[in-house]
PDB file of C-alpha atoms in Angstrom:
ATOM      1  CA  GLU A   1     -19.086  -3.087  -3.735  1.00 65.00           C
ATOM      2  CA  ALA A   2     -16.414  -5.561  -4.844  1.00 81.00           C
ATOM      3  CA  GLU A   3     -13.586  -6.067  -2.396  1.00 93.00           C
ATOM      4  CA  VAL A   4     -10.345  -7.970  -2.089  1.00 97.00           C
ATOM      5  CA  ALA A   5     -10.781 -10.772   0.429  1.00 97.00           C
ATOM      6  CA  GLN A   6      -8.000 -12.078   2.633  1.00 97.00           C
ATOM      7  CA  SER A   7      -7.857 -14.768   5.285  1.00 97.00           C
ATOM      8  CA  PRO A   8      -7.042 -15.249   8.014  1.00 97.00           C
ATOM      9  CA  ARG A   9      -7.153 -11.713   9.405  1.00 96.00           C
ATOM     10  CA  TYR A  10      -4.807 -12.630  12.233  1.00 97.00           C
ATOM     11  CA  LYS A  11      -2.299 -15.445  12.614  1.00 97.00           C
ATOM     12  CA  ILE A  12      -0.066 -16.272  15.543  1.00 97.00           C
ATOM     13  CA  THR A  13       2.535 -18.950  15.047  1.00 97.00           C
ATOM     14  CA  GLU A  14       5.764 -20.170  16.548  1.00 96.00           C
ATOM     15  CA  LYS A  15       9.021 -19.798  14.711  1.00 95.00           C
ATOM     16  CA  SER A  16       9.927 -22.666  12.410  1.00 96.00           C
ATOM     17  CA  GLN A  17       6.251 -23.407  11.738  1.00 97.00           C
ATOM     18  CA  ALA A  18       4.619 -23.057   8.339  1.00 97.00           C
ATOM     19  CA  VAL A  19       1.936 -20.455   7.638  1.00 98.00           C
ATOM     20  CA  ALA A  20      -0.232 -19.733   4.630  1.00 98.00           C
ATOM     21  CA  PHE A  21      -2.296 -16.722   3.641  1.00 98.00           C
ATOM     22  CA  TRP A  22      -5.080 -16.608   1.091  1.00 98.00           C
ATOM     23  CA  CYS A  23      -6.243 -13.793  -1.149  1.00 98.00           C
ATOM     24  CA  ASP A  24      -9.213 -13.522  -3.485  1.00 97.00           C
ATOM     25  CA  PRO A  25      -8.928 -10.446  -5.717  1.00 96.00           C
ATOM     26  CA  ILE A  26     -11.760  -8.397  -7.151  1.00 95.00           C
ATOM     27  CA  SER A  27     -13.422 -10.362  -9.933  1.00 94.00           C
ATOM     28  CA  GLY A  28     -11.864  -9.600 -13.291  1.00 92.00           C
ATOM     29  CA  HIS A  29      -8.668  -8.137 -11.902  1.00 94.00           C
ATOM     30  CA  ALA A  30      -5.828  -9.788 -13.740  1.00 93.00           C
ATOM     31  CA  THR A  31      -3.012  -8.323 -11.672  1.00 94.00           C
ATOM     32  CA  LEU A  32      -2.489  -9.448  -8.089  1.00 96.00           C
ATOM     33  CA  TYR A  33       0.113  -8.206  -5.627  1.00 97.00           C
ATOM     34  CA  TRP A  34       1.391  -9.401  -2.264  1.00 98.00           C
ATOM     35  CA  TYR A  35       2.964  -6.769  -0.016  1.00 97.00           C
ATOM     36  CA  ARG A  36       4.556  -6.915   3.411  1.00 97.00           C
ATOM     37  CA  GLN A  37       4.135  -3.960   5.723  1.00 95.00           C
ATOM     38  CA  ILE A  38       6.261  -3.680   8.829  1.00 93.00           C
ATOM     39  CA  LEU A  39       4.903  -1.362  11.509  1.00 88.00           C
ATOM     40  CA  GLY A  40       5.960   2.209  10.862  1.00 88.00           C
ATOM     41  CA  GLN A  41       6.910   1.552   7.248  1.00 92.00           C
ATOM     42  CA  GLY A  42       5.151   1.540   3.922  1.00 94.00           C
ATOM     43  CA  PRO A  43       4.065  -1.602   2.087  1.00 96.00           C
ATOM     44  CA  GLU A  44       6.862  -3.381   0.231  1.00 96.00           C
ATOM     45  CA  LEU A  45       6.120  -5.520  -2.784  1.00 96.00           C
ATOM     46  CA  LEU A  46       6.880  -9.215  -2.389  1.00 97.00           C
ATOM     47  CA  VAL A  47       5.428 -10.638  -5.587  1.00 97.00           C
ATOM     48  CA  GLN A  48       3.279  -9.553  -8.524  1.00 96.00           C
ATOM     49  CA  PHE A  49       1.159 -11.834 -10.706  1.00 95.00           C
ATOM     50  CA  GLN A  50      -0.350 -11.170 -14.099  1.00 94.00           C
ATOM     51  CA  ASP A  51      -3.036 -13.828 -14.393  1.00 94.00           C
ATOM     52  CA  GLU A  52      -1.245 -17.006 -13.277  1.00 94.00           C
ATOM     53  CA  SER A  53       2.255 -15.830 -14.164  1.00 94.00           C
ATOM     54  CA  VAL A  54       4.764 -14.222 -11.836  1.00 95.00           C
ATOM     55  CA  VAL A  55       5.771 -10.805 -13.163  1.00 93.00           C
ATOM     56  CA  ASP A  56       8.104  -9.779 -10.349  1.00 93.00           C
ATOM     57  CA  ASP A  57       9.276 -11.730  -7.327  1.00 95.00           C
ATOM     58  CA  SER A  58      12.658 -10.061  -6.963  1.00 93.00           C
ATOM     59  CA  GLN A  59      11.933  -9.061  -3.339  1.00 93.00           C
ATOM     60  CA  LEU A  60      10.486 -12.413  -2.292  1.00 95.00           C
ATOM     61  CA  PRO A  61      12.818 -14.358   0.074  1.00 94.00           C
ATOM     62  CA  LYS A  62      12.598 -17.519  -1.956  1.00 93.00           C
ATOM     63  CA  ASP A  63      14.369 -19.712   0.562  1.00 95.00           C
ATOM     64  CA  ARG A  64      11.304 -19.570   2.807  1.00 97.00           C
ATOM     65  CA  PHE A  65       8.530 -17.761   0.929  1.00 97.00           C
ATOM     66  CA  SER A  66       6.475 -19.082  -1.959  1.00 97.00           C
ATOM     67  CA  ALA A  67       3.457 -17.742  -3.800  1.00 97.00           C
ATOM     68  CA  GLU A  68       1.116 -19.214  -6.338  1.00 96.00           C
ATOM     69  CA  ARG A  69      -1.914 -18.263  -8.360  1.00 95.00           C
ATOM     70  CA  LEU A  70      -2.604 -21.495 -10.153  1.00 87.00           C
ATOM     71  CA  LYS A  71      -5.808 -20.613 -11.985  1.00 89.00           C
ATOM     72  CA  GLY A  72      -5.144 -16.911 -12.262  1.00 86.00           C
ATOM     73  CA  VAL A  73      -7.800 -16.028  -9.711  1.00 93.00           C
ATOM     74  CA  ASP A  74      -7.096 -16.473  -5.997  1.00 96.00           C
ATOM     75  CA  SER A  75      -3.610 -16.719  -4.577  1.00 98.00           C
ATOM     76  CA  THR A  76      -1.743 -18.231  -1.658  1.00 98.00           C
ATOM     77  CA  LEU A  77       1.389 -16.932   0.035  1.00 98.00           C
ATOM     78  CA  LYS A  78       3.306 -19.393   2.177  1.00 98.00           C
ATOM     79  CA  ILE A  79       6.146 -19.019   4.646  1.00 98.00           C
ATOM     80  CA  GLN A  80       8.078 -22.087   5.736  1.00 97.00           C
ATOM     81  CA  PRO A  81       9.710 -21.936   8.186  1.00 97.00           C
ATOM     82  CA  ALA A  82       8.500 -18.720   9.787  1.00 97.00           C
ATOM     83  CA  GLU A  83      11.073 -16.544  11.543  1.00 96.00           C
ATOM     84  CA  LEU A  84      10.648 -13.858  14.195  1.00 96.00           C
ATOM     85  CA  GLY A  85      11.437 -11.157  11.640  1.00 95.00           C
ATOM     86  CA  ASP A  86       8.485 -12.220   9.512  1.00 97.00           C
ATOM     87  CA  SER A  87       6.045 -10.609  11.943  1.00 97.00           C
ATOM     88  CA  ALA A  88       4.233  -8.013   9.851  1.00 96.00           C
ATOM     89  CA  MET A  89       1.018  -7.207   8.028  1.00 96.00           C
ATOM     90  CA  TYR A  90       0.695  -9.089   4.749  1.00 97.00           C
ATOM     91  CA  LEU A  91      -1.415  -7.195   2.254  1.00 97.00           C
ATOM     92  CA  CYS A  92      -2.923  -8.401  -0.984  1.00 98.00           C
ATOM     93  CA  ALA A  93      -3.968  -5.979  -3.711  1.00 97.00           C
ATOM     94  CA  SER A  94      -5.416  -6.291  -7.180  1.00 96.00           C
ATOM     95  CA  SER A  95      -5.822  -4.057 -10.166  1.00 93.00           C
ATOM     96  CA  TYR A  96      -7.676  -4.211 -13.478  1.00 88.00           C
ATOM     97  CA  ARG A  97      -5.624  -2.304 -15.986  1.00 75.00           C
ATOM     98  CA  GLY A  98      -5.454   1.130 -14.468  1.00 68.00           C
ATOM     99  CA  ASN A  99      -2.989   2.478 -12.015  1.00 77.00           C
ATOM    100  CA  GLU A 100      -5.113   2.116  -8.904  1.00 89.00           C
ATOM    101  CA  GLN A 101      -4.539  -0.913  -6.723  1.00 93.00           C
ATOM    102  CA  PHE A 102      -7.282  -2.090  -4.401  1.00 95.00           C
ATOM    103  CA  PHE A 103      -6.137  -3.564  -1.107  1.00 96.00           C
ATOM    104  CA  GLY A 104      -7.607  -6.243   1.080  1.00 97.00           C
ATOM    105  CA  PRO A 105      -7.799  -5.927   4.875  1.00 96.00           C
ATOM    106  CA  GLY A 106      -4.506  -7.752   5.345  1.00 96.00           C
ATOM    107  CA  THR A 107      -3.312 -10.613   7.530  1.00 97.00           C
ATOM    108  CA  ARG A 108      -1.502  -9.648  10.707  1.00 96.00           C
ATOM    109  CA  LEU A 109       1.179 -12.274  11.364  1.00 97.00           C
ATOM    110  CA  THR A 110       2.853 -12.622  14.741  1.00 97.00           C
ATOM    111  CA  VAL A 111       5.739 -15.067  15.054  1.00 97.00           C
ATOM    112  CA  LEU A 112       6.634 -16.064  18.606  1.00 96.00           C
TER     113      LEU A 112
ATOM    114  CA  ASP B   1      17.847   3.445  -1.099  1.00 70.00           C
ATOM    115  CA  GLN B   2      14.353   4.824  -0.486  1.00 83.00           C
ATOM    116  CA  GLN B   3      12.894   6.079  -3.724  1.00 94.00           C
ATOM    117  CA  VAL B   4       9.808   7.556  -2.049  1.00 97.00           C
ATOM    118  CA  LYS B   5      10.095   9.396   1.258  1.00 96.00           C
ATOM    119  CA  GLN B   6       7.635  10.906   3.652  1.00 97.00           C
ATOM    120  CA  ASN B   7       9.844  12.840   6.013  1.00 93.00           C
ATOM    121  CA  SER B   8       7.203  13.665   8.604  1.00 95.00           C
ATOM    122  CA  PRO B   9       6.204  10.560  10.572  1.00 95.00           C
ATOM    123  CA  SER B  10       3.343  12.422  12.223  1.00 97.00           C
ATOM    124  CA  LEU B  11       1.253  15.569  11.916  1.00 97.00           C
ATOM    125  CA  SER B  12      -1.264  17.070  14.320  1.00 98.00           C
ATOM    126  CA  VAL B  13      -3.899  19.515  13.084  1.00 98.00           C
ATOM    127  CA  GLN B  14      -6.913  21.229  14.590  1.00 98.00           C
ATOM    128  CA  GLU B  15     -10.325  20.318  13.180  1.00 97.00           C
ATOM    129  CA  GLY B  16     -11.361  22.704  10.417  1.00 97.00           C
ATOM    130  CA  ARG B  17      -7.806  23.699   9.537  1.00 98.00           C
ATOM    131  CA  ILE B  18      -5.760  22.568   6.567  1.00 98.00           C
ATOM    132  CA  SER B  19      -3.636  19.402   6.693  1.00 98.00           C
ATOM    133  CA  ILE B  20      -0.632  19.287   4.371  1.00 98.00           C
ATOM    134  CA  LEU B  21       1.169  15.986   3.911  1.00 98.00           C
ATOM    135  CA  ASN B  22       4.389  15.904   1.922  1.00 98.00           C
ATOM    136  CA  CYS B  23       6.177  13.309  -0.161  1.00 98.00           C
ATOM    137  CA  ASP B  24       9.473  13.339  -2.073  1.00 98.00           C
ATOM    138  CA  TYR B  25      10.708  10.941  -4.708  1.00 97.00           C
ATOM    139  CA  THR B  26      13.973  10.362  -6.519  1.00 96.00           C
ATOM    140  CA  ASN B  27      13.159   8.293  -9.603  1.00 93.00           C
ATOM    141  CA  SER B  28      12.286  10.323 -12.700  1.00 92.00           C
ATOM    142  CA  MET B  29      10.675   7.251 -14.252  1.00 93.00           C
ATOM    143  CA  PHE B  30       7.641   7.487 -11.981  1.00 94.00           C
ATOM    144  CA  ASP B  31       4.755   8.716 -14.098  1.00 92.00           C
ATOM    145  CA  TYR B  32       1.828   8.681 -11.711  1.00 95.00           C
ATOM    146  CA  PHE B  33       1.336   9.173  -7.997  1.00 97.00           C
ATOM    147  CA  LEU B  34      -1.330   8.132  -5.528  1.00 96.00           C
ATOM    148  CA  TRP B  35      -2.290   8.776  -1.942  1.00 98.00           C
ATOM    149  CA  TYR B  36      -3.711   6.037   0.249  1.00 97.00           C
ATOM    150  CA  LYS B  37      -5.279   6.277   3.679  1.00 97.00           C
ATOM    151  CA  LYS B  38      -4.942   3.491   6.228  1.00 95.00           C
ATOM    152  CA  TYR B  39      -6.813   2.879   9.458  1.00 93.00           C
ATOM    153  CA  PRO B  40      -5.419   0.415  12.035  1.00 88.00           C
ATOM    154  CA  ALA B  41      -6.110  -3.239  11.238  1.00 83.00           C
ATOM    155  CA  GLU B  42      -7.371  -2.350   7.733  1.00 89.00           C
ATOM    156  CA  GLY B  43      -5.801  -2.310   4.317  1.00 93.00           C
ATOM    157  CA  PRO B  44      -4.927   0.979   2.598  1.00 95.00           C
ATOM    158  CA  THR B  45      -7.782   2.660   0.739  1.00 95.00           C
ATOM    159  CA  PHE B  46      -7.246   4.793  -2.330  1.00 94.00           C
ATOM    160  CA  LEU B  47      -7.793   8.531  -1.910  1.00 96.00           C
ATOM    161  CA  ILE B  48      -6.614  10.453  -4.931  1.00 96.00           C
ATOM    162  CA  SER B  49      -4.091  10.214  -7.746  1.00 95.00           C
ATOM    163  CA  ILE B  50      -2.266  12.462 -10.174  1.00 97.00           C
ATOM    164  CA  SER B  51      -0.565  11.865 -13.481  1.00 95.00           C
ATOM    165  CA  SER B  52       2.895  13.274 -14.063  1.00 95.00           C
ATOM    166  CA  ILE B  53       1.510  15.446 -16.862  1.00 95.00           C
ATOM    167  CA  LYS B  54      -0.585  17.403 -14.376  1.00 96.00           C
ATOM    168  CA  ASP B  55       0.356  19.612 -11.454  1.00 96.00           C
ATOM    169  CA  LYS B  56      -2.906  19.528  -9.536  1.00 98.00           C
ATOM    170  CA  ASN B  57      -5.852  17.232  -8.998  1.00 98.00           C
ATOM    171  CA  GLU B  58      -8.779  17.990  -6.755  1.00 98.00           C
ATOM    172  CA  ASP B  59     -11.498  15.771  -5.314  1.00 97.00           C
ATOM    173  CA  GLY B  60     -13.736  17.349  -2.732  1.00 97.00           C
ATOM    174  CA  ARG B  61     -11.705  18.193   0.357  1.00 98.00           C
ATOM    175  CA  PHE B  62      -8.599  16.526  -1.052  1.00 98.00           C
ATOM    176  CA  THR B  63      -6.138  18.149  -3.451  1.00 98.00           C
ATOM    177  CA  VAL B  64      -2.854  16.717  -4.626  1.00 98.00           C
ATOM    178  CA  PHE B  65      -0.121  18.973  -5.978  1.00 98.00           C
ATOM    179  CA  LEU B  66       2.823  17.735  -8.014  1.00 98.00           C
ATOM    180  CA  ASN B  67       6.076  19.639  -8.544  1.00 97.00           C
ATOM    181  CA  LYS B  68       8.034  17.544 -11.025  1.00 96.00           C
ATOM    182  CA  SER B  69      11.103  19.732 -11.056  1.00 96.00           C
ATOM    183  CA  ALA B  70      11.407  19.361  -7.293  1.00 97.00           C
ATOM    184  CA  LYS B  71      10.248  15.720  -7.342  1.00 97.00           C
ATOM    185  CA  HIS B  72       7.770  16.617  -4.661  1.00 97.00           C
ATOM    186  CA  LEU B  73       4.088  16.077  -4.124  1.00 97.00           C
ATOM    187  CA  SER B  74       1.724  17.087  -1.388  1.00 98.00           C
ATOM    188  CA  LEU B  75      -1.770  16.240  -0.246  1.00 98.00           C
ATOM    189  CA  HIS B  76      -3.945  19.028   1.099  1.00 98.00           C
ATOM    190  CA  ILE B  77      -7.021  18.245   3.165  1.00 98.00           C
ATOM    191  CA  VAL B  78      -9.298  21.151   3.871  1.00 97.00           C
ATOM    192  CA  PRO B  79     -11.159  21.396   6.094  1.00 98.00           C
ATOM    193  CA  SER B  80      -9.665  18.618   8.201  1.00 98.00           C
ATOM    194  CA  GLN B  81     -12.096  16.421  10.135  1.00 97.00           C
ATOM    195  CA  PRO B  82     -11.499  14.046  13.075  1.00 96.00           C
ATOM    196  CA  GLY B  83     -12.408  11.135  10.790  1.00 96.00           C
ATOM    197  CA  ASP B  84      -9.384  11.993   8.669  1.00 97.00           C
ATOM    198  CA  SER B  85      -7.132  10.760  11.466  1.00 97.00           C
ATOM    199  CA  ALA B  86      -5.218   7.863   9.931  1.00 97.00           C
ATOM    200  CA  VAL B  87      -1.880   6.986   8.357  1.00 97.00           C
ATOM    201  CA  TYR B  88      -1.421   8.410   4.869  1.00 98.00           C
ATOM    202  CA  PHE B  89       0.887   6.771   2.344  1.00 97.00           C
ATOM    203  CA  CYS B  90       2.056   8.311  -0.880  1.00 97.00           C
ATOM    204  CA  ALA B  91       2.914   5.926  -3.685  1.00 97.00           C
ATOM    205  CA  ALA B  92       4.748   6.472  -6.943  1.00 96.00           C
ATOM    206  CA  GLY B  93       4.028   4.347  -9.979  1.00 93.00           C
ATOM    207  CA  ALA B  94       5.837   3.181 -13.071  1.00 91.00           C
ATOM    208  CA  GLY B  95       4.009   0.718 -15.293  1.00 86.00           C
ATOM    209  CA  ASN B  96       1.720  -1.146 -12.919  1.00 83.00           C
ATOM    210  CA  MET B  97       4.145  -1.194  -9.997  1.00 89.00           C
ATOM    211  CA  LEU B  98       3.923   1.074  -6.985  1.00 93.00           C
ATOM    212  CA  THR B  99       6.615   2.173  -4.565  1.00 95.00           C
ATOM    213  CA  PHE B 100       5.322   3.420  -1.230  1.00 96.00           C
ATOM    214  CA  GLY B 101       6.608   5.982   1.204  1.00 97.00           C
ATOM    215  CA  GLY B 102       6.856   5.221   4.898  1.00 96.00           C
ATOM    216  CA  GLY B 103       3.622   6.966   5.825  1.00 97.00           C
ATOM    217  CA  THR B 104       2.574   9.991   7.873  1.00 97.00           C
ATOM    218  CA  ARG B 105       0.236   9.631  10.827  1.00 97.00           C
ATOM    219  CA  LEU B 106      -2.304  12.453  10.775  1.00 98.00           C
ATOM    220  CA  MET B 107      -4.148  13.337  13.959  1.00 98.00           C
ATOM    221  CA  VAL B 108      -7.020  15.781  13.664  1.00 98.00           C
ATOM    222  CA  LYS B 109      -8.018  17.167  17.042  1.00 96.00           C
ATOM    223  CA  PRO B 110     -11.629  18.227  17.680  1.00 93.00           C
TER     224      PRO B 110
END
């Protein structure tokens, strides 16, 4: 069964360092989403891509976060510099054209 | 301003009984709703959805009810099983964007 792949699964870093997360959506899914989930809360959208174009990045802290999907397939989310408050689960999801989004296993980030 | 709320952070149910998880929303523009289930250290997995033109959708042990006038939806699981123990998120959709509630942790006791 096709799945959304994410790596790494876990990342521990010190504040002020740079981190990067990778996501490979289900083949053929044109829409890709990055979410941040803080413990005890629901996922919050950071950025949405349609193919290689950003559809919505209104909630992305652009002073330190960046996201790209250069060829409209896999995507990278970067944080530079990381801050203590960035500790969270970072989830990637993709969808074809329906309403259902399929999530990857997430990357658990801990900033020390 | 939270547009989607799950007011019960946790719920404990005996195995075999019914679990009812609730969700409220404020935005009338939402036109479909989904429930996701999440185990620790995993991403959310889709459970069931409902369009705003319906008031009920059933899939095996899972049924979602939608009350548009009250802006309320609920997920019923019957009978509940220990493997259902997880965090459940409701999500409301408009276009291809979802807004999630804060989640309810369901514990099903054997």
